[in-house]
């Protein structure tokens, strides 16, 4: 059901936006194989399904699964460079995340959060993406 809903949203978005692929850029990340937190079975599959659907409607997709912090930062940096000239930018993330004091954080698969001071060193703040 969830994949169908995602595909429908993506197809509707594609129909509404008749732009070239370079004008539509998406970042798709699915993290599930966490080293220090409970693993999640579906994020990589969900990310693949969303990335496929986005490509079918003409998005230039940057995709990653089970990324550590360095991998997430590299992919986000590439995404930010590409969207500088894009008309539409889309981010899809499946995996552990958290909100603290109104700020959202994505959790890489290698994150080890033992104290509040670990937050800035172990996660990726969504505002960076």
C-alpha positions as protocol buffer text, in pm:
chain_id: "A"
residue {
  index: 1
  type: UNK
  ca { x: 0 y: 0 z: 0 }
}
residue {
  index: 2
  type: UNK
  ca { x: 276 y: 242 z: 94 }
}
residue {
  index: 3
  type: UNK
  ca { x: 474 y: 183 z: -227 }
}
residue {
  index: 4
  type: UNK
  ca { x: 159 y: 230 z: -433 }
}
residue {
  index: 5
  type: UNK
  ca { x: 86 y: 559 z: -256 }
}
residue {
  index: 6
  type: UNK
  ca { x: 443 y: 676 z: -311 }
}
residue {
  index: 7
  type: UNK
  ca { x: 426 y: 584 z: -678 }
}
residue {
  index: 8
  type: UNK
  ca { x: 96 y: 768 z: -722 }
}
residue {
  index: 9
  type: UNK
  ca { x: 234 y: 1083 z: -560 }
}
residue {
  index: 10
  type: UNK
  ca { x: 547 y: 1067 z: -775 }
}
residue {
  index: 11
  type: UNK
  ca { x: 347 y: 1012 z: -1094 }
}
residue {
  index: 12
  type: UNK
  ca { x: 118 y: 1305 z: -1013 }
}
residue {
  index: 13
  type: UNK
  ca { x: 417 y: 1521 z: -939 }
}
residue {
  index: 14
  type: UNK
  ca { x: 574 y: 1422 z: -1269 }
}
residue {
  index: 15
  type: UNK
  ca { x: 259 y: 1502 z: -1462 }
}
residue {
  index: 16
  type: UNK
  ca { x: 238 y: 1847 z: -1305 }
}
residue {
  index: 17
  type: UNK
  ca { x: 597 y: 1939 z: -1372 }
}
residue {
  index: 18
  type: UNK
  ca { x: 693 y: 1924 z: -1740 }
}
residue {
  index: 19
  type: UNK
  ca { x: 1061 y: 2005 z: -1690 }
}
residue {
  index: 20
  type: UNK
  ca { x: 1380 y: 1844 z: -1815 }
}
residue {
  index: 21
  type: UNK
  ca { x: 1560 y: 1595 z: -1588 }
}
residue {
  index: 22
  type: UNK
  ca { x: 1834 y: 1844 z: -1506 }
}
residue {
  index: 23
  type: UNK
  ca { x: 1560 y: 2075 z: -1378 }
}
residue {
  index: 24
  type: UNK
  ca { x: 1431 y: 1811 z: -1134 }
}
residue {
  index: 25
  type: UNK
  ca { x: 1673 y: 1662 z: -886 }
}
residue {
  index: 26
  type: UNK
  ca { x: 1597 y: 1418 z: -607 }
}
residue {
  index: 27
  type: UNK
  ca { x: 1798 y: 1288 z: -315 }
}
residue {
  index: 28
  type: UNK
  ca { x: 1681 y: 944 z: -201 }
}
residue {
  index: 29
  type: UNK
  ca { x: 1832 y: 773 z: 104 }
}
residue {
  index: 30
  type: UNK
  ca { x: 1723 y: 451 z: 273 }
}
residue {
  index: 31
  type: UNK
  ca { x: 1909 y: 361 z: 592 }
}
residue {
  index: 32
  type: UNK
  ca { x: 1819 y: 39 z: 771 }
}
residue {
  index: 33
  type: UNK
  ca { x: 2134 y: -152 z: 871 }
}
residue {
  index: 34
  type: UNK
  ca { x: 2218 y: 37 z: 1189 }
}
residue {
  index: 35
  type: UNK
  ca { x: 2524 y: -71 z: 1386 }
}
residue {
  index: 36
  type: UNK
  ca { x: 2419 y: 80 z: 1720 }
}
residue {
  index: 37
  type: UNK
  ca { x: 2039 y: 100 z: 1692 }
}
residue {
  index: 38
  type: UNK
  ca { x: 1761 y: -135 z: 1597 }
}
residue {
  index: 39
  type: UNK
  ca { x: 1778 y: -234 z: 1229 }
}
residue {
  index: 40
  type: UNK
  ca { x: 1490 y: -142 z: 1000 }
}
residue {
  index: 41
  type: UNK
  ca { x: 1386 y: -393 z: 730 }
}
residue {
  index: 42
  type: UNK
  ca { x: 1222 y: -162 z: 473 }
}
residue {
  index: 43
  type: UNK
  ca { x: 1417 y: 164 z: 414 }
}
residue {
  index: 44
  type: UNK
  ca { x: 1649 y: 33 z: 140 }
}
residue {
  index: 45
  type: UNK
  ca { x: 1353 y: -124 z: -47 }
}
residue {
  index: 46
  type: UNK
  ca { x: 1144 y: 191 z: -8 }
}
residue {
  index: 47
  type: UNK
  ca { x: 1431 y: 407 z: -131 }
}
residue {
  index: 48
  type: UNK
  ca { x: 1479 y: 186 z: -438 }
}
residue {
  index: 49
  type: UNK
  ca { x: 1107 y: 201 z: -520 }
}
residue {
  index: 50
  type: UNK
  ca { x: 1092 y: 579 z: -482 }
}
residue {
  index: 51
  type: UNK
  ca { x: 1412 y: 631 z: -683 }
}
residue {
  index: 52
  type: UNK
  ca { x: 1279 y: 413 z: -965 }
}
residue {
  index: 53
  type: UNK
  ca { x: 948 y: 599 z: -973 }
}
residue {
  index: 54
  type: UNK
  ca { x: 1123 y: 936 z: -973 }
}
residue {
  index: 55
  type: UNK
  ca { x: 1353 y: 835 z: -1258 }
}
residue {
  index: 56
  type: UNK
  ca { x: 1049 y: 718 z: -1456 }
}
residue {
  index: 57
  type: UNK
  ca { x: 901 y: 1067 z: -1436 }
}
residue {
  index: 58
  type: UNK
  ca { x: 1226 y: 1236 z: -1534 }
}
residue {
  index: 59
  type: UNK
  ca { x: 1408 y: 1318 z: -1212 }
}
residue {
  index: 60
  type: UNK
  ca { x: 1786 y: 1313 z: -1188 }
}
residue {
  index: 61
  type: UNK
  ca { x: 1816 y: 1094 z: -877 }
}
residue {
  index: 62
  type: UNK
  ca { x: 2104 y: 1076 z: -633 }
}
residue {
  index: 63
  type: UNK
  ca { x: 2050 y: 756 z: -436 }
}
residue {
  index: 64
  type: UNK
  ca { x: 2212 y: 584 z: -140 }
}
residue {
  index: 65
  type: UNK
  ca { x: 2132 y: 304 z: 102 }
}
residue {
  index: 66
  type: UNK
  ca { x: 2278 y: 217 z: 441 }
}
residue {
  index: 67
  type: UNK
  ca { x: 2509 y: 516 z: 442 }
}
residue {
  index: 68
  type: UNK
  ca { x: 2747 y: 609 z: 719 }
}
residue {
  index: 69
  type: UNK
  ca { x: 2784 y: 977 z: 812 }
}
residue {
  index: 70
  type: UNK
  ca { x: 3064 y: 1043 z: 562 }
}
residue {
  index: 71
  type: UNK
  ca { x: 2861 y: 879 z: 283 }
}
residue {
  index: 72
  type: UNK
  ca { x: 2550 y: 1080 z: 369 }
}
residue {
  index: 73
  type: UNK
  ca { x: 2747 y: 1404 z: 375 }
}
residue {
  index: 74
  type: UNK
  ca { x: 2906 y: 1330 z: 34 }
}
residue {
  index: 75
  type: UNK
  ca { x: 2569 y: 1252 z: -122 }
}
residue {
  index: 76
  type: UNK
  ca { x: 2405 y: 1559 z: 32 }
}
residue {
  index: 77
  type: UNK
  ca { x: 2694 y: 1778 z: -91 }
}
residue {
  index: 78
  type: UNK
  ca { x: 2647 y: 1642 z: -445 }
}
residue {
  index: 79
  type: UNK
  ca { x: 2271 y: 1705 z: -417 }
}
residue {
  index: 80
  type: UNK
  ca { x: 2323 y: 2065 z: -305 }
}
residue {
  index: 81
  type: UNK
  ca { x: 2554 y: 2128 z: -601 }
}
residue {
  index: 82
  type: UNK
  ca { x: 2298 y: 1988 z: -846 }
}
residue {
  index: 83
  type: UNK
  ca { x: 1999 y: 2177 z: -709 }
}
residue {
  index: 84
  type: UNK
  ca { x: 2173 y: 2512 z: -752 }
}
residue {
  index: 85
  type: UNK
  ca { x: 2038 y: 2512 z: -1110 }
}
residue {
  index: 86
  type: UNK
  ca { x: 1729 y: 2295 z: -1057 }
}
residue {
  index: 87
  type: UNK
  ca { x: 1369 y: 2414 z: -1062 }
}
residue {
  index: 88
  type: UNK
  ca { x: 1248 y: 2132 z: -838 }
}
residue {
  index: 89
  type: UNK
  ca { x: 1436 y: 1961 z: -555 }
}
residue {
  index: 90
  type: UNK
  ca { x: 1296 y: 1663 z: -368 }
}
residue {
  index: 91
  type: UNK
  ca { x: 1434 y: 1476 z: -67 }
}
residue {
  index: 92
  type: UNK
  ca { x: 1312 y: 1131 z: 38 }
}
residue {
  index: 93
  type: UNK
  ca { x: 1458 y: 972 z: 350 }
}
residue {
  index: 94
  type: UNK
  ca { x: 1365 y: 639 z: 508 }
}
residue {
  index: 95
  type: UNK
  ca { x: 1541 y: 542 z: 828 }
}
residue {
  index: 96
  type: UNK
  ca { x: 1591 y: 654 z: 1185 }
}
residue {
  index: 97
  type: UNK
  ca { x: 1554 y: 1023 z: 1247 }
}
residue {
  index: 98
  type: UNK
  ca { x: 1483 y: 1250 z: 1540 }
}
residue {
  index: 99
  type: UNK
  ca { x: 1365 y: 1596 z: 1627 }
}
residue {
  index: 100
  type: UNK
  ca { x: 1519 y: 1786 z: 1916 }
}
residue {
  index: 101
  type: UNK
  ca { x: 1428 y: 2146 z: 2002 }
}
residue {
  index: 102
  type: UNK
  ca { x: 1248 y: 2184 z: 1669 }
}
residue {
  index: 103
  type: UNK
  ca { x: 1550 y: 2069 z: 1465 }
}
residue {
  index: 104
  type: UNK
  ca { x: 1539 y: 1752 z: 1257 }
}
residue {
  index: 105
  type: UNK
  ca { x: 1825 y: 1505 z: 1232 }
}
residue {
  index: 106
  type: UNK
  ca { x: 1887 y: 1209 z: 1000 }
}
residue {
  index: 107
  type: UNK
  ca { x: 2069 y: 916 z: 1158 }
}
residue {
  index: 108
  type: UNK
  ca { x: 2349 y: 749 z: 959 }
}
residue {
  index: 109
  type: UNK
  ca { x: 2396 y: 375 z: 1003 }
}
residue {
  index: 110
  type: UNK
  ca { x: 2719 y: 421 z: 1200 }
}
residue {
  index: 111
  type: UNK
  ca { x: 2579 y: 675 z: 1449 }
}
residue {
  index: 112
  type: UNK
  ca { x: 2651 y: 599 z: 1813 }
}
residue {
  index: 113
  type: UNK
  ca { x: 2445 y: 826 z: 2035 }
}
residue {
  index: 114
  type: UNK
  ca { x: 2546 y: 783 z: 2396 }
}
residue {
  index: 115
  type: UNK
  ca { x: 2511 y: 1142 z: 2519 }
}
residue {
  index: 116
  type: UNK
  ca { x: 2340 y: 1463 z: 2407 }
}
residue {
  index: 117
  type: UNK
  ca { x: 2680 y: 1600 z: 2305 }
}
residue {
  index: 118
  type: UNK
  ca { x: 2708 y: 1324 z: 2042 }
}
residue {
  index: 119
  type: UNK
  ca { x: 2421 y: 1464 z: 1836 }
}
residue {
  index: 120
  type: UNK
  ca { x: 2622 y: 1712 z: 1625 }
}
residue {
  index: 121
  type: UNK
  ca { x: 2902 y: 1462 z: 1566 }
}
residue {
  index: 122
  type: UNK
  ca { x: 2698 y: 1152 z: 1486 }
}
residue {
  index: 123
  type: UNK
  ca { x: 2392 y: 1273 z: 1292 }
}
residue {
  index: 124
  type: UNK
  ca { x: 2319 y: 1492 z: 990 }
}
residue {
  index: 125
  type: UNK
  ca { x: 2102 y: 1793 z: 1056 }
}
residue {
  index: 126
  type: UNK
  ca { x: 1825 y: 1811 z: 797 }
}
residue {
  index: 127
  type: UNK
  ca { x: 1877 y: 2183 z: 741 }
}
residue {
  index: 128
  type: UNK
  ca { x: 2209 y: 2093 z: 576 }
}
residue {
  index: 129
  type: UNK
  ca { x: 2032 y: 1890 z: 310 }
}
